[in-house]
Tab-separated table of C-alpha atoms in Angstrom:
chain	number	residue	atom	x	y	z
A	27	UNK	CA	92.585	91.743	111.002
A	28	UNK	CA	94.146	88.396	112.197
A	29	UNK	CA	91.458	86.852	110.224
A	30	UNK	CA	92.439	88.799	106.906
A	31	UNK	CA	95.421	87.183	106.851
A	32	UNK	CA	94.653	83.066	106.599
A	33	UNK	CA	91.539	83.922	104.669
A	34	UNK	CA	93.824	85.353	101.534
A	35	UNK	CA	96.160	82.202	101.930
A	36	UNK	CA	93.788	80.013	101.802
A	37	UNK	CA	91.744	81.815	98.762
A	38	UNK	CA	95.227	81.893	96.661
A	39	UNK	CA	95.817	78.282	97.203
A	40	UNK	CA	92.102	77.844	95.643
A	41	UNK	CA	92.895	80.176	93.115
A	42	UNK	CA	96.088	78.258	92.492
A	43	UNK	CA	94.618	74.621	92.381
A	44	UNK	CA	91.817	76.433	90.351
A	45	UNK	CA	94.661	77.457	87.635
A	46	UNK	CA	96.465	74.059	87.623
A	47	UNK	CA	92.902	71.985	87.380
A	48	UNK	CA	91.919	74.134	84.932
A	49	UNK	CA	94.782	74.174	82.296
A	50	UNK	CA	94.778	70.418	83.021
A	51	UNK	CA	91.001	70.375	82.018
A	52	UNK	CA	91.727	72.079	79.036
A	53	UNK	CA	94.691	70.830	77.453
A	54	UNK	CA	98.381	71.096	78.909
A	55	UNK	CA	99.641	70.408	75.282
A	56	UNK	CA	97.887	72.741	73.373
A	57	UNK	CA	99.367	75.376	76.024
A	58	UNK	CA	102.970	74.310	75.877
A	59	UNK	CA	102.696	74.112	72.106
A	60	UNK	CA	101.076	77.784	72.017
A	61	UNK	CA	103.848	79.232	74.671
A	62	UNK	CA	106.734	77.797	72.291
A	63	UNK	CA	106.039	80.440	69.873
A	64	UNK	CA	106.531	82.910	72.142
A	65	UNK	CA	109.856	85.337	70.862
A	66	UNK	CA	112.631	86.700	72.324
A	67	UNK	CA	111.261	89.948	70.594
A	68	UNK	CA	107.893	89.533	72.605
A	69	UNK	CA	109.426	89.071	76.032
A	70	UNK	CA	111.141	92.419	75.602
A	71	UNK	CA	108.654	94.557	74.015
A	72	UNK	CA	106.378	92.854	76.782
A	73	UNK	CA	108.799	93.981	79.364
A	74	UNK	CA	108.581	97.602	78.116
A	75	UNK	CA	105.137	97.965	78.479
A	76	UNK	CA	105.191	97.077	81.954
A	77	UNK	CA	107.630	99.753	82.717
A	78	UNK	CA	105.698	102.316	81.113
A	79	UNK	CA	102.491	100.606	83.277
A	80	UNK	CA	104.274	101.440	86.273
A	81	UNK	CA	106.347	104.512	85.623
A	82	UNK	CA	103.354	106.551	83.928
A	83	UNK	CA	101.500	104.895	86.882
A	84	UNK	CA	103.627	106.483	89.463
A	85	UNK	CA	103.720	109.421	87.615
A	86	UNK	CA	99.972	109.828	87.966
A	87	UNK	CA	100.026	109.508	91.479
A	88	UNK	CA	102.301	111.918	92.436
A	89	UNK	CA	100.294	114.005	90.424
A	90	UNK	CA	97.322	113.110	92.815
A	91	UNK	CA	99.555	113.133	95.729
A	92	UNK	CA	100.608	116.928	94.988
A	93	UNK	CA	97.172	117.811	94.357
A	94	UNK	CA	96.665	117.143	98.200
A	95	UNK	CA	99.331	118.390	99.311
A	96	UNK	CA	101.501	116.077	99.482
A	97	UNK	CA	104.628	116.036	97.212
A	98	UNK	CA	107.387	114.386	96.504
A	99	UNK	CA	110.138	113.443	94.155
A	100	UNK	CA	109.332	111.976	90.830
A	101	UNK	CA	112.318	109.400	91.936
A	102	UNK	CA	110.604	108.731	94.981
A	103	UNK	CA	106.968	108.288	93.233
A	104	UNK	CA	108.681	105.355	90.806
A	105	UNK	CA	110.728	103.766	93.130
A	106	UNK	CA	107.711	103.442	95.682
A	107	UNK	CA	105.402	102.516	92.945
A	108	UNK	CA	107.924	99.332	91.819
A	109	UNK	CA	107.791	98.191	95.619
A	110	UNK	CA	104.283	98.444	94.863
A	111	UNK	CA	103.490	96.601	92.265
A	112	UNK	CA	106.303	93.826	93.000
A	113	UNK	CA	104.588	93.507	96.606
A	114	UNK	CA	101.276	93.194	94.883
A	115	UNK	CA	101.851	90.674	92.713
A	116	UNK	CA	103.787	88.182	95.518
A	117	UNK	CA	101.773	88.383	98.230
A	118	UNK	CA	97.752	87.559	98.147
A	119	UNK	CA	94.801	90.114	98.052
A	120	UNK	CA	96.398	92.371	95.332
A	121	UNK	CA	96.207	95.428	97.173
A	122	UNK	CA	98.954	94.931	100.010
A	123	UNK	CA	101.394	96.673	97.604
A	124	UNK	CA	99.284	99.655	97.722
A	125	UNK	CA	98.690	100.219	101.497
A	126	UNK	CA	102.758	99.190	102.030
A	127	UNK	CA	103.238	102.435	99.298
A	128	UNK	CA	100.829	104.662	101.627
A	129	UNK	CA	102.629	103.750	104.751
A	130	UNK	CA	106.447	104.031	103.105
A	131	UNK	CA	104.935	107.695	102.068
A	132	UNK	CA	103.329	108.466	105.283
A	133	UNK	CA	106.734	108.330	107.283
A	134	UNK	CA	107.872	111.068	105.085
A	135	UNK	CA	105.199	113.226	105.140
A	136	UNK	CA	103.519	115.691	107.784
A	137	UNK	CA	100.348	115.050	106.952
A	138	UNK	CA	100.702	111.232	108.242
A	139	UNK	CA	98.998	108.444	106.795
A	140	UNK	CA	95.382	109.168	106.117
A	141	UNK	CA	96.480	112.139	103.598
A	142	UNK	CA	99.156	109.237	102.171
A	143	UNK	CA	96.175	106.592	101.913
A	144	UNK	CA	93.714	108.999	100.279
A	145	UNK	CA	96.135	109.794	97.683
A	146	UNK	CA	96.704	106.148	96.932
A	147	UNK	CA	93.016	106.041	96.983
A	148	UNK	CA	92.324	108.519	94.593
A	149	UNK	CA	95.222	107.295	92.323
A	150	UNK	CA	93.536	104.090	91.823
A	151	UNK	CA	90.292	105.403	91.152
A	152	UNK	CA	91.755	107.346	88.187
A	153	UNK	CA	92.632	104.274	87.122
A	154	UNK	CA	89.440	102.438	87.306
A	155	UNK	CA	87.376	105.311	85.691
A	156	UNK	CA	89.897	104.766	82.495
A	157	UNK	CA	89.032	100.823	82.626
A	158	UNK	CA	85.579	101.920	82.835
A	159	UNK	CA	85.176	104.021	79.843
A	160	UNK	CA	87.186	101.614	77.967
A	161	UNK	CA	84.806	98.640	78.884
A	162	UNK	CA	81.880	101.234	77.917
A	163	UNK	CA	83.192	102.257	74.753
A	164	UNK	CA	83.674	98.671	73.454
A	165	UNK	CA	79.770	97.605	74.322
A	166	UNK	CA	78.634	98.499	70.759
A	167	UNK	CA	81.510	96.266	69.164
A	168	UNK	CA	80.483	92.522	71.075
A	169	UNK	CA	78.270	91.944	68.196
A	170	UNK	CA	81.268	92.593	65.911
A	171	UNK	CA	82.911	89.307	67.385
A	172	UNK	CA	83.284	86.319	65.375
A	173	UNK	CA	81.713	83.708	67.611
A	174	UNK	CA	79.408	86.180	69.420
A	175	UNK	CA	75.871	84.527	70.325
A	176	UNK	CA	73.993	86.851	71.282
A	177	UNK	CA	71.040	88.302	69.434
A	178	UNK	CA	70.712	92.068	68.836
A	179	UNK	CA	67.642	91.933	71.168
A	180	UNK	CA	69.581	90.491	74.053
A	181	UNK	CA	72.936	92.398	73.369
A	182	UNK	CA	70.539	95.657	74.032
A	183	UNK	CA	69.377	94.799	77.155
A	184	UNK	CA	72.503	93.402	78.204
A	185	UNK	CA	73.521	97.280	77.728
A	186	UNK	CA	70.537	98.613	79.176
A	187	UNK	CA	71.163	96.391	82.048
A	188	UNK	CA	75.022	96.962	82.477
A	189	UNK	CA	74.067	101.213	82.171
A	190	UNK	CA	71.550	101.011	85.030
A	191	UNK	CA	73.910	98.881	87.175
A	192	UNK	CA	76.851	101.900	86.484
A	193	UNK	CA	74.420	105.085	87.069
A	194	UNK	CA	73.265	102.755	90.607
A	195	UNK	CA	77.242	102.421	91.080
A	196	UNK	CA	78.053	106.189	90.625
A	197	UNK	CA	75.223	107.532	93.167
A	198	UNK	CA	76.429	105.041	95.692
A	199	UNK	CA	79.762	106.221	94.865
A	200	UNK	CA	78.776	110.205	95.167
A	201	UNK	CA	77.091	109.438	98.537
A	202	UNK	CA	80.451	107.718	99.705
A	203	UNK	CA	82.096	110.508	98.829
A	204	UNK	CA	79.685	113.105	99.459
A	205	UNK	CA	81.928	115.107	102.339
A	206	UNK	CA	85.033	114.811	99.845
A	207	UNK	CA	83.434	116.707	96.898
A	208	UNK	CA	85.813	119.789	97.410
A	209	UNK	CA	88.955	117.522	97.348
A	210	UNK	CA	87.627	115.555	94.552
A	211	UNK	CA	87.069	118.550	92.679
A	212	UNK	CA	90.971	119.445	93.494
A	213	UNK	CA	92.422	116.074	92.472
A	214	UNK	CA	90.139	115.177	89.537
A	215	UNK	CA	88.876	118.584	88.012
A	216	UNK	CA	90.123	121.763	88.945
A	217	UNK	CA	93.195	123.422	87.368
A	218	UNK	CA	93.071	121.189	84.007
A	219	UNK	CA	93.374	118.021	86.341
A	220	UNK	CA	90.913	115.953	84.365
A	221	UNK	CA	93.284	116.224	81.581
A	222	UNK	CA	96.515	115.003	83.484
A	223	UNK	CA	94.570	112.268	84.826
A	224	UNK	CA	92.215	111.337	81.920
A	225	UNK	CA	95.507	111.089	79.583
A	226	UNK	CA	97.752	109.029	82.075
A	227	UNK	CA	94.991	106.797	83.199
A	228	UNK	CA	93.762	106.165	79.259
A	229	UNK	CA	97.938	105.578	78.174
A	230	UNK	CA	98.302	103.371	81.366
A	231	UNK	CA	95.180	101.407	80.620
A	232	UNK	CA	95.993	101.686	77.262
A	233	UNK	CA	99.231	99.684	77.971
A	234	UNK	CA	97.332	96.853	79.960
A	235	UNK	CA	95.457	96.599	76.709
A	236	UNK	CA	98.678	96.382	74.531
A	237	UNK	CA	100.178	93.680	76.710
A	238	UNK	CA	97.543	91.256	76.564
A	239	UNK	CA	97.393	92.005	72.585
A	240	UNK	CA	101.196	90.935	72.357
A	241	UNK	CA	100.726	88.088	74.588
A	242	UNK	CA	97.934	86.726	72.078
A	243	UNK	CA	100.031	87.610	68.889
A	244	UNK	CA	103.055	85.931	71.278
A	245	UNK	CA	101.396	82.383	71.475
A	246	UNK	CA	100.117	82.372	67.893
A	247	UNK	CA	96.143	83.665	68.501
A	248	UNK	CA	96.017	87.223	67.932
A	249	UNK	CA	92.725	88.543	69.061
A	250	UNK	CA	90.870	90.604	66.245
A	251	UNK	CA	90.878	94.487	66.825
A	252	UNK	CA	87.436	94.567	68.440
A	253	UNK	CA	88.741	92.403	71.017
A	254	UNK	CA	91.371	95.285	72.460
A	255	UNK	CA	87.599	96.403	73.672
A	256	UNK	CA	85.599	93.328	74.544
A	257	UNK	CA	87.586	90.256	75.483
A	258	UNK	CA	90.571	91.920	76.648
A	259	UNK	CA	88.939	94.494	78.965
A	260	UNK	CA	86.605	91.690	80.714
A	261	UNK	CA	89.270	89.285	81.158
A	262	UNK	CA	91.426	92.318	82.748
A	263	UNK	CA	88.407	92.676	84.976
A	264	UNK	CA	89.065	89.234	86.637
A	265	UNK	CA	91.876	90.343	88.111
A	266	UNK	CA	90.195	92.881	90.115
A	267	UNK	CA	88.813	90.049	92.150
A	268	UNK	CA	90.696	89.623	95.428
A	269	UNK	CA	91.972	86.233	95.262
A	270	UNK	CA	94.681	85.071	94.262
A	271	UNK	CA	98.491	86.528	93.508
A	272	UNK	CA	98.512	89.341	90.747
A	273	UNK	CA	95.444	87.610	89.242
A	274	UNK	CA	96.291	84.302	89.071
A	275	UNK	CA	93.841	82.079	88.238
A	276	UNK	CA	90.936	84.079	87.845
A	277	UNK	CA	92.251	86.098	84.501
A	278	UNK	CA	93.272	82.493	82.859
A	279	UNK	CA	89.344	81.390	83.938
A	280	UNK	CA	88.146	84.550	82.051
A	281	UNK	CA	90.348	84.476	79.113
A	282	UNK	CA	89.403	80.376	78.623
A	283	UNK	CA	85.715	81.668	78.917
A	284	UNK	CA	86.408	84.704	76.115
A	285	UNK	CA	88.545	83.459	73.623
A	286	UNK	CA	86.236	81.452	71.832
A	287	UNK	CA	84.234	84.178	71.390
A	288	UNK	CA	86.322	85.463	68.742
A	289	UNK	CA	86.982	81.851	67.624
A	290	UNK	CA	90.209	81.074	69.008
A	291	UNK	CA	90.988	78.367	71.800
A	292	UNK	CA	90.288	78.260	74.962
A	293	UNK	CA	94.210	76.529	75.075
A	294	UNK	CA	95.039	79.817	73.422
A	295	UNK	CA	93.247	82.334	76.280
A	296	UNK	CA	94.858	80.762	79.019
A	297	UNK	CA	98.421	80.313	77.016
A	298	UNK	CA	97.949	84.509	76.471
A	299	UNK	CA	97.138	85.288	80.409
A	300	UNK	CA	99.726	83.011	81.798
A	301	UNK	CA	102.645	84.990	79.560
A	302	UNK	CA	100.704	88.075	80.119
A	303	UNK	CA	100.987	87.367	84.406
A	304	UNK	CA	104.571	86.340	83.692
A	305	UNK	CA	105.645	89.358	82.317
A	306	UNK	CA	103.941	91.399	84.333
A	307	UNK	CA	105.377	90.102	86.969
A	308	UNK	CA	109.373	90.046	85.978
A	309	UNK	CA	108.634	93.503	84.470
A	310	UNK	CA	107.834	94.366	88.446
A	311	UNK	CA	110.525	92.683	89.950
A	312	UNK	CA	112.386	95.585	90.122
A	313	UNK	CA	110.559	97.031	93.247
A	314	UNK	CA	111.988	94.311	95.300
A	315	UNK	CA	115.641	96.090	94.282
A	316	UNK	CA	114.327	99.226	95.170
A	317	UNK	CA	113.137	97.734	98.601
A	318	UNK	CA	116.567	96.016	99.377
A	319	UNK	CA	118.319	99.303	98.458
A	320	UNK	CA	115.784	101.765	100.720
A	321	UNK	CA	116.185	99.084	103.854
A	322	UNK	CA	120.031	98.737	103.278
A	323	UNK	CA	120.339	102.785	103.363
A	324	UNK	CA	118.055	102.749	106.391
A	325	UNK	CA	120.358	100.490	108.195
A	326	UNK	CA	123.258	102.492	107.186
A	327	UNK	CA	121.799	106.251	108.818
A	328	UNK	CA	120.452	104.286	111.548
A	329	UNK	CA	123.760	102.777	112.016
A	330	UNK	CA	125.569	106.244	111.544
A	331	UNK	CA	123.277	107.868	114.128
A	332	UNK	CA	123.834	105.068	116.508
A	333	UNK	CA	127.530	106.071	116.305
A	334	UNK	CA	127.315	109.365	116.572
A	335	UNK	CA	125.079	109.528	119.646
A	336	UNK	CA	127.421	106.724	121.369
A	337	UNK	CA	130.682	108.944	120.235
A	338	UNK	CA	128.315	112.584	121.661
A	339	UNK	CA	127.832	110.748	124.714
A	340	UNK	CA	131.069	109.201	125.805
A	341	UNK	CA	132.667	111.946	128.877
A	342	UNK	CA	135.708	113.519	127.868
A	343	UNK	CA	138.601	113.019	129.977
């Protein structure tokens, strides 16, 4: 554990000399001339999206979170899941928000942190199974690109190739979670679950999708409606790479890489992702509101029970 810590440091500051070398390898004109277009108009409708991200995010795991037995408020679900997402995208690793949103849980809950963690868990798998069968459905359509190279020979086994590396992905994953099959079953099936997840998980991915579609529209290179499947899924992908802050430097890498597959810029990928990983992270700035406001209240009963116990415990004359 005191290892974890340096190690992600160090990786963001690659990431982040990666992303500056980078956008001054491609051209630092072309994306300052393609972030001038962006609108007033776009920043807000960006904004909006975000806040349905996290709200029909939240949402979805206190639907998980019930399913274990575990419930809470649907105020408590959004204004945990803000602190998330705002502590995810400032500190390094990605995923600090999440365990911080188990713990926060866990002291309100009798079931104590593992039951808080799982939930979180399972949450975020819900998620990824949506990204999944969106990244699935949009393998027949990379032919459909406009700069695509590859042959219909090679696209197939590229296909063939992905499919066996997902079916060797799901056993692994079934023997992970081979002792868990009941719960599974109880969070992800039973009682019309798959429904309440499936839908959240496909709006909230859904969302991701739509963001990174403005962006491109934003800086003056809309991506052509196969790419809502292709480019824009694989370049989301990046981000699931732990380096980095909120995907820094790794999504602007993949976009640079994808773009000129549907024969935009590469100026024009990375001018997309930066306003994408801006907005995404104003739109989450809100947590850190939320955070001030839950530690200020804390202080307050802590304060209030200080008092009391100091006036209970003072002898009477």
């Amino acid at each position: 554990m005191s290892l974890k810590a340096p190690l992600r440091l160090v990786t963001s500051l690659i990431a982040g000399a990666a992303l500056v070398l980078l956008v001054l390898w491609v051209d630092p004109a072309a994306i300052l001339a393609a972030l001038s277009h962006v609108s007033a108009l776009h920043v807000v409708a960006g904004l909006a999206l975000v806040q349905a991200q996290i709200i029909l995010s939240a949402l979805r795991w206190r639907f998980t979170a019930a399913r274990l037995g575990q419930p809470m408020s649907r105020g408590a679900a959004i204004g945990e899941y803000y602190v998330a997402s705002a502590v995810n995208q400032l500190v390094p690793g990605g995923m600090a928000g999440d365990v911080l949103r188990a713990w926060r849980v866990a002291e309100m809950d009798a079931g104590g942190f593992r039951r808080a963690a799982r939930a979180v868990v399972y949450e975020r798998l819900s998620g990824q199974i949506a990204f999944l069968a969106l990244c699935l459905a949009g393998l027949p359509l990379w032919p459909l690109l406009p700069a695509h190279g590859l042959a219909v020979e090679s696209h197939l086994l590229l296909a063939a190739g992905l499919a066996v590396a997902l079916a060797l992905a799901a056993a692994l994953l079934l023997r992970r979670f081979a002792g868990l099959r009941a719960e599974l079953a109880r969070v992800f099936l039973q009682g019309g679950a798959g429904l309440v997840q499936g839908g959240l998980s496909l709006v909230v991915v859904g969302a991701y999708v739509a963001l990174f579609l403005l962006c491109a529209d934003a800086v003056g290179a809309p991506l052509p409606p196969e790419g809502a499947l292709t480019i824009v899924p694989l370049t989301l992908a990046a981000m699931l790479i732990p380096t980095g802050l909120g995907g820094w430097g790794t999504r602007e890498a993949a976009a640079a890489a994808l773009w000129p597959l549907a024969g935009l810029a590469s100026a024009e990928g990375i001018s997309a992702s930066l306003l994408y990983g801006a907005l995404a992270l104003a739109g989450a700035l809100p947590g850190l509101v939320v955070l001030a406001v839950n530690r200020q209240r804390r202080s307050l009963t802590h304060g209030a029970r200080r008092r009391m116990s100091a006036a209970t415990s003072t002898p009477k004359e």
